[in-house]
Amino acid sequence: MSHRIRPATPADRPRLLAIQSASLASTWPELLETAITGPGRVLVSGHTAVGYALAVGSDPTHLAELAVAPGHRNAGRGSALLKAVLDDGDDCRLTARADDERARRFYERHGFRVDRFLPNHYEHGDGVAMVYQSDDRS
């Protein structure tokens, strides 16, 4: 199934903030707000936003957030959003909760590897830094 991926617009703001709140344990609404109109890239899945990827910088790109609304998960939307970020050809970095095996496996399936352990990175737990090198693509 093909998912339509497009840049976010200011009209997407309320829906994206709702997805962020429903999907992420730690939210940073100001980062999302700034990235919608500012220096970051926010890619959206669907005509009506049902998921988003927030990426900042380039080579390496930092994937700050990837979220899909409940009810739209496990249908390839997260993978499509991640692929759209990686299609720029830059290396990519992200952080994930060390105890979130599901997220780590998802990123590993897409070519990321754990680079280092980040003790006390999150308010209530450790993190891992993960990296994707664009020349690792098959």
Coordinates of C-alpha atoms in Angstrom, one line a residue, residues 17-80:
L17 CA -0.2 18.4 18.3
A18 CA -3.0 15.9 19.0
I19 CA -1.0 13.0 17.4
Q20 CA 2.1 14.1 19.4
S21 CA 0.2 14.1 22.7
A22 CA -1.4 10.7 22.0
S23 CA 1.7 9.0 20.8
L24 CA 4.8 10.2 22.6
A25 CA 5.7 9.7 26.3
S26 CA 7.6 13.0 26.3
T27 CA 6.2 15.8 24.2
W28 CA 7.8 19.1 23.1
P29 CA 5.0 21.0 21.4
E30 CA 7.2 24.1 20.8
L31 CA 9.6 22.1 18.7
L32 CA 6.8 20.8 16.6
E33 CA 5.2 24.3 16.3
T34 CA 8.6 25.8 15.2
A35 CA 9.4 23.1 12.7
I36 CA 6.0 23.3 11.0
T37 CA 6.9 26.8 9.7
G38 CA 10.6 27.0 10.5
P39 CA 13.9 25.4 9.9
G40 CA 12.9 21.8 10.5
R41 CA 11.0 19.4 8.2
V42 CA 7.7 18.0 9.2
L43 CA 6.5 15.3 6.8
V44 CA 2.9 14.2 7.1
S45 CA 1.2 10.9 6.2
G46 CA -2.3 11.3 4.7
H47 CA -4.5 14.1 3.3
T48 CA -5.7 14.5 6.9
A49 CA -2.6 14.0 9.0
V50 CA -2.5 10.6 10.7
G51 CA 1.2 10.6 11.4
Y52 CA 4.3 12.8 11.1
A53 CA 8.1 12.7 11.1
L54 CA 10.0 15.7 12.4
A55 CA 13.5 16.0 11.1
V56 CA 16.1 18.8 11.6
G57 CA 19.5 19.4 10.1
S58 CA 21.2 17.6 7.4
D59 CA 24.1 15.2 7.0
P60 CA 23.4 14.0 9.6
T61 CA 19.7 14.5 9.8
H62 CA 18.3 14.3 13.3
L63 CA 15.0 12.5 13.5
A64 CA 13.5 14.3 16.5
E65 CA 10.0 12.7 16.4
L66 CA 8.1 10.0 14.5
A67 CA 4.5 9.5 15.5
V68 CA 1.5 7.8 14.1
A69 CA -2.0 8.3 15.6
P70 CA -3.7 5.4 17.4
G71 CA -6.0 3.6 15.0
H72 CA -3.6 4.2 12.1
R73 CA -0.6 2.2 13.4
N74 CA 0.7 -1.1 12.0
A75 CA -0.3 -0.1 8.5
G76 CA 3.1 1.0 7.1
R77 CA 2.7 4.7 7.8
G78 CA 5.6 5.0 10.2
S79 CA 7.8 3.1 7.7
A80 CA 6.7 5.4 4.9

